[in-house]
Structures are given as structure tokens and as C-alpha cells.
CSV table of C-alpha atoms in Angstrom, one decimal:
chain,number,residue,atom,x,y,z
A,1,SER,CA,-55.4,-94.6,226.2
A,2,GLN,CA,-56.4,-91.9,223.7
A,3,THR,CA,-57.5,-92.7,220.2
A,4,ILE,CA,-58.5,-90.6,217.3
A,5,HIS,CA,-60.9,-91.6,214.5
A,6,GLN,CA,-61.7,-90.2,211.1
A,7,TRP,CA,-64.3,-91.1,208.6
A,8,PRO,CA,-64.8,-91.8,205.9
A,9,ALA,CA,-61.3,-93.2,205.0
A,10,THR,CA,-61.8,-92.3,201.4
A,11,LEU,CA,-64.3,-90.2,199.5
A,12,VAL,CA,-64.9,-89.3,195.8
A,13,GLN,CA,-67.1,-86.4,195.3
A,14,PRO,CA,-68.1,-84.3,192.2
A,15,VAL,CA,-67.3,-80.6,191.9
A,16,GLY,CA,-70.0,-78.5,193.5
A,17,SER,CA,-71.2,-81.2,195.9
A,18,PRO,CA,-71.2,-80.7,199.7
A,19,LEU,CA,-68.6,-82.2,202.1
A,20,SER,CA,-68.6,-83.4,205.7
A,21,LEU,CA,-65.6,-85.1,207.3
A,22,GLU,CA,-65.8,-86.2,210.9
A,23,CYS,CA,-63.1,-86.6,213.5
A,24,THR,CA,-63.6,-87.9,217.1
A,25,VAL,CA,-61.2,-88.3,219.9
A,26,GLU,CA,-61.6,-90.8,222.7
A,27,GLY,CA,-59.9,-91.1,226.1
A,28,THR,CA,-59.3,-87.4,226.8
A,29,SER,CA,-61.3,-84.3,227.7
A,30,ASN,CA,-61.2,-80.8,226.4
A,31,PRO,CA,-58.6,-81.4,223.8
A,32,ASN,CA,-57.2,-78.9,221.3
A,33,LEU,CA,-58.3,-80.1,217.8
A,34,TYR,CA,-56.8,-79.5,214.4
A,35,TRP,CA,-57.6,-80.0,210.7
A,36,TYR,CA,-54.7,-80.3,208.3
A,37,ARG,CA,-54.6,-80.9,204.5
A,38,GLN,CA,-51.9,-82.6,202.6
A,39,ALA,CA,-52.1,-81.8,198.9
A,40,ALA,CA,-50.2,-83.9,196.4
A,41,GLY,CA,-46.5,-83.1,196.4
A,42,ARG,CA,-46.9,-80.5,199.2
A,43,GLY,CA,-46.4,-80.4,202.9
A,44,LEU,CA,-49.2,-80.5,205.5
A,45,GLN,CA,-51.0,-77.2,206.0
A,46,LEU,CA,-53.0,-76.3,209.0
A,47,LEU,CA,-56.6,-75.4,208.1
A,48,PHE,CA,-58.4,-74.9,211.4
A,49,TYR,CA,-57.9,-75.4,215.1
A,50,SER,CA,-60.2,-75.4,218.0
A,51,VAL,CA,-59.6,-74.9,221.7
A,52,GLY,CA,-63.2,-75.6,222.8
A,53,ILE,CA,-66.8,-76.3,221.8
A,54,GLY,CA,-67.9,-73.7,219.2
A,55,GLN,CA,-64.4,-72.1,219.1
A,56,ILE,CA,-62.9,-72.3,215.7
A,57,SER,CA,-59.9,-70.4,214.3
A,58,SER,CA,-59.0,-70.5,210.6
A,59,GLU,CA,-55.4,-70.4,209.5
A,60,VAL,CA,-55.9,-69.8,205.8
A,61,PRO,CA,-58.9,-68.4,203.7
A,62,GLN,CA,-60.6,-71.2,201.8
A,63,ASN,CA,-63.7,-72.9,200.6
A,64,LEU,CA,-64.0,-75.0,203.8
A,65,SER,CA,-65.4,-74.5,207.2
A,66,ALA,CA,-65.1,-76.3,210.5
A,67,SER,CA,-67.3,-76.9,213.5
A,68,ARG,CA,-67.0,-78.4,216.9
A,69,PRO,CA,-70.5,-79.3,218.2
A,70,GLN,CA,-69.2,-81.5,221.0
A,71,ASP,CA,-66.0,-81.6,223.1
A,72,ARG,CA,-64.4,-84.4,221.2
A,73,GLN,CA,-65.9,-84.0,217.8
A,74,PHE,CA,-64.5,-81.9,215.0
A,75,ILE,CA,-66.2,-81.6,211.6
A,76,LEU,CA,-64.8,-80.2,208.3
A,77,SER,CA,-67.4,-79.1,205.8
A,78,SER,CA,-67.9,-77.4,202.5
A,79,LYS,CA,-71.1,-76.3,200.7
A,80,LYS,CA,-69.6,-76.7,197.2
A,81,LEU,CA,-66.4,-78.6,196.6
A,82,LEU,CA,-63.7,-77.4,194.2
A,83,LEU,CA,-61.2,-79.5,192.3
A,84,SER,CA,-58.5,-77.8,194.4
A,85,ASP,CA,-60.1,-79.3,197.6
A,86,SER,CA,-58.7,-82.7,196.7
A,87,GLY,CA,-56.1,-84.0,199.1
A,88,PHE,CA,-55.5,-86.0,202.3
A,89,TYR,CA,-57.2,-84.5,205.3
A,90,LEU,CA,-55.7,-85.2,208.7
A,91,CYS,CA,-57.3,-84.5,212.1
A,92,ALA,CA,-55.1,-84.1,215.1
A,93,TRP,CA,-55.4,-83.5,218.8
A,94,SER,CA,-53.3,-82.2,221.7
A,95,SER,CA,-53.9,-82.2,225.4
A,96,ARG,CA,-54.2,-79.0,227.5
A,97,ASP,CA,-51.3,-80.3,229.6
A,98,ARG,CA,-49.0,-80.9,226.6
A,99,PRO,CA,-50.4,-78.6,223.8
A,100,TYR,CA,-47.1,-78.7,221.9
A,101,GLU,CA,-47.3,-82.4,221.0
A,102,GLN,CA,-50.0,-83.3,218.4
A,103,TYR,CA,-51.3,-86.8,217.7
A,104,PHE,CA,-52.8,-87.5,214.2
A,105,GLY,CA,-55.7,-89.6,213.0
A,106,PRO,CA,-55.6,-92.0,210.1
A,107,GLY,CA,-56.7,-89.4,207.5
A,108,THR,CA,-59.4,-89.1,204.8
A,109,ARG,CA,-58.4,-89.2,201.1
A,110,LEU,CA,-60.7,-86.8,199.3
A,111,THR,CA,-60.8,-86.8,195.5
A,112,VAL,CA,-63.0,-84.2,193.8
A,113,THR,CA,-63.8,-85.1,190.2
B,1,LYS,CA,-43.1,-66.7,207.6
B,2,GLN,CA,-41.6,-70.0,208.7
B,3,GLU,CA,-40.5,-72.4,205.9
B,4,VAL,CA,-39.4,-75.9,206.4
B,5,THR,CA,-37.3,-77.8,203.8
B,6,GLN,CA,-36.4,-81.4,203.8
B,7,ILE,CA,-33.5,-82.9,201.8
B,8,PRO,CA,-33.4,-85.3,200.0
B,9,ALA,CA,-37.0,-85.6,198.7
B,10,ALA,CA,-36.4,-89.3,198.2
B,11,LEU,CA,-33.8,-91.8,199.3
B,12,SER,CA,-33.2,-95.5,198.5
B,13,VAL,CA,-30.7,-97.5,200.6
B,14,PRO,CA,-29.8,-101.2,201.1
B,15,GLU,CA,-30.8,-102.8,204.3
B,16,GLY,CA,-28.4,-102.3,207.2
B,17,GLU,CA,-27.1,-98.9,206.2
B,18,ASN,CA,-27.0,-95.9,208.6
B,19,LEU,CA,-28.7,-92.9,207.1
B,20,VAL,CA,-29.3,-89.2,207.8
B,21,LEU,CA,-32.4,-87.2,206.9
B,22,ASN,CA,-32.1,-83.4,206.9
B,23,CYS,CA,-34.5,-80.7,207.8
B,24,SER,CA,-33.9,-76.9,207.8
B,25,PHE,CA,-36.1,-74.1,208.9
B,26,THR,CA,-35.9,-70.3,208.2
B,27,ASP,CA,-37.0,-68.8,211.5
B,28,SER,CA,-35.0,-70.0,214.5
B,29,ALA,CA,-37.6,-68.7,217.0
B,30,ILE,CA,-39.1,-72.2,217.4
B,31,TYR,CA,-40.8,-73.8,220.4
B,32,ASN,CA,-40.0,-77.3,219.4
B,33,LEU,CA,-39.4,-79.6,216.4
B,34,GLN,CA,-41.0,-82.9,215.7
B,35,TRP,CA,-40.2,-85.8,213.4
B,36,PHE,CA,-43.1,-87.9,212.1
B,37,ARG,CA,-43.4,-91.1,210.1
B,38,GLN,CA,-46.2,-91.5,207.5
B,39,ASP,CA,-46.9,-94.8,205.8
B,40,PRO,CA,-48.6,-94.6,202.4
B,41,GLY,CA,-52.3,-93.5,202.7
B,42,LYS,CA,-52.0,-93.4,206.5
B,43,GLY,CA,-51.9,-90.8,209.3
B,44,LEU,CA,-48.8,-89.5,211.0
B,45,THR,CA,-46.9,-91.3,213.8
B,46,SER,CA,-44.8,-89.1,216.1
B,47,LEU,CA,-41.2,-90.4,216.3
B,48,LEU,CA,-39.3,-87.8,218.3
B,49,LEU,CA,-40.0,-84.3,219.7
B,50,ILE,CA,-37.1,-81.9,220.6
B,51,GLN,CA,-37.8,-78.9,222.7
B,52,SER,CA,-35.9,-75.7,221.6
B,53,SER,CA,-33.7,-76.0,224.7
B,54,GLN,CA,-32.6,-79.5,223.8
B,55,ARG,CA,-29.9,-80.7,221.4
B,56,GLU,CA,-31.0,-84.2,220.7
B,57,GLN,CA,-33.5,-87.0,221.4
B,58,THR,CA,-33.1,-90.7,221.0
B,59,SER,CA,-35.6,-93.5,220.6
B,60,GLY,CA,-34.2,-97.0,219.8
B,61,ARG,CA,-32.4,-96.8,216.4
B,62,LEU,CA,-33.5,-93.2,215.9
B,63,ASN,CA,-31.6,-90.1,216.9
B,64,ALA,CA,-32.7,-86.5,216.2
B,65,SER,CA,-30.5,-83.5,216.7
B,66,LEU,CA,-31.4,-79.8,216.7
B,67,ASP,CA,-29.2,-76.8,216.0
B,68,LYS,CA,-31.6,-74.0,216.5
B,69,SER,CA,-29.2,-71.2,215.7
B,70,SER,CA,-28.4,-72.6,212.3
B,71,GLY,CA,-32.0,-73.7,211.7
B,72,ARG,CA,-31.2,-77.4,211.2
B,73,SER,CA,-32.3,-80.8,212.4
B,74,THR,CA,-31.2,-84.2,211.4
B,75,LEU,CA,-32.8,-87.6,211.9
B,76,TYR,CA,-30.3,-90.4,212.1
B,77,ILE,CA,-31.5,-93.9,211.5
B,78,ALA,CA,-29.1,-96.7,212.5
B,79,ALA,CA,-29.0,-100.1,210.8
B,80,SER,CA,-32.0,-99.4,208.5
B,81,GLN,CA,-34.6,-102.1,207.9
B,82,PRO,CA,-37.2,-102.6,205.2
B,83,GLY,CA,-39.9,-101.8,207.8
B,84,ASP,CA,-38.4,-98.3,208.0
B,85,SER,CA,-39.6,-97.6,204.5
B,86,ALA,CA,-42.0,-94.6,204.8
B,87,THR,CA,-42.1,-90.9,204.4
B,88,TYR,CA,-40.5,-88.9,207.2
B,89,LEU,CA,-41.8,-85.5,207.9
B,90,CYS,CA,-40.2,-82.7,209.9
B,91,ALA,CA,-42.4,-80.1,211.6
B,92,VAL,CA,-41.6,-77.0,213.7
B,93,ARG,CA,-43.8,-75.2,216.1
B,94,ASP,CA,-43.0,-71.5,216.3
B,95,THR,CA,-43.0,-69.8,219.6
B,96,GLY,CA,-46.5,-68.4,220.3
B,97,ARG,CA,-48.2,-70.3,217.5
B,98,ARG,CA,-50.4,-73.3,217.6
B,99,ALA,CA,-49.7,-74.5,214.1
B,100,LEU,CA,-47.0,-76.9,213.1
B,101,THR,CA,-45.2,-76.0,209.9
B,102,PHE,CA,-44.3,-79.1,208.0
B,103,GLY,CA,-41.7,-79.9,205.4
B,104,SER,CA,-42.6,-81.8,202.3
B,105,GLY,CA,-41.0,-85.0,203.6
B,106,THR,CA,-38.3,-87.5,202.6
B,107,ARG,CA,-39.6,-90.7,201.1
B,108,LEU,CA,-37.3,-93.5,202.3
B,109,GLN,CA,-37.1,-96.9,200.6
B,110,VAL,CA,-35.0,-99.6,202.4
B,111,GLN,CA,-34.2,-102.4,200.0
B,112,PRO,CA,-34.0,-105.9,201.5
């Protein structure tokens, strides 16, 4: 069966510090991968998606970037965090056969102080 | 631009009640609609997915309906239990787009 992992589970970082969040998927090959952010009191917003290694599309302009160095690894990064980057970050995947159904990871709670 | 609204934002009911959560969307050109459950501090669990050609889907005590022309979906929970307490999110996938557009959710509390 397929599983999706995210780490760390929680993170507190000062403004201006770098960020690296990792997401890995097991039990499937060549998945579509997604990064979402859930800010306090707001709905989830898609940040990035990837259809393959090195292929990243951004949905909204922001202070963040994403990379996919391996087939089942998706990384969310920032060189300098802003207060507004605080939120709950969720990684998701979908299969090539059923791209319309996304499965979500446990999330990372990021607090920028 | 698609917008998804969920009403009510919060709901508290006694155990055993049947309840309805509402979701509306502004652009009816959707590919599908999905209902998720989110427990505090946790990821999302998919509950039901309705394709644009379908009217409803059922899973156990859950029933989701879709009226694409009016831009509405409802999630019906029968015989609610304290374990149903969570935030319920509605999300639509527009035709030709990869992104899901989420509502802000309904926070449900079922009192024992």
C-alpha cells in the first residue's frame, strides 16, 4: 500500500532563517506531487505541483521554492523565512492512473517567530 | 476564479443527530468534488469523491450529493458520533486544472 511521509512534524524558525521541508511517498512510482499551505483561518492553497523529477510548477508567487530530486521525494524550501510563511504545510500525491484523487500526508506545522 | 464556501463554519450537535454540511462553488465547470476530514494538527483523509457526472456517493454513514448546475454539494452524516468530531473540508477540481480549490471547512463537534 502507498504511504506518504512528511518531516519534521513541527518546526519553529526565526524570521530570515532558511527552510527545508521534506515529503516522501512509498509504494507507488512516478506520482504527481503537491505542496499545499493552510494558513490560520484560511483554506488550503496549492503552492507547487510536480509531474516528474525536476519538473516543478508554481501556482502562486511567493517566498518559497520546491524541488524534486528523486521520483518520490518532494522538498519545499526557502532561503529567508517571513512571518507570513507560518502555517500548516501539507504534501499530497496522486497516481498517473487516477490523477484526480489526491492523498495527503500528516503535515508540518511551521511557526516563524 | 473558482471560490469554495462552506457553511456553517462551526457546528455543535448532540450525539445521534443527523446533520448536513454545505459546500458551494462559483464555477460549475468542475471535474470532481471531494470531501475530506481533518483532525486537529493532522493531515487530510479523503471521505468521498464525486465525479461531475455523478449525483451522489455513499460510504457508511456518509452521503455526499452534488448539484453541479447550482454549484452545491452537501455532506450528510447519519447518527453522528463523538468520533465524527473534526473539520470537514470540501474541495473542487476544475476541468483542466491540477489544483484542488478548498473551502475553509466546517468544524464539527459531536457532544457525547
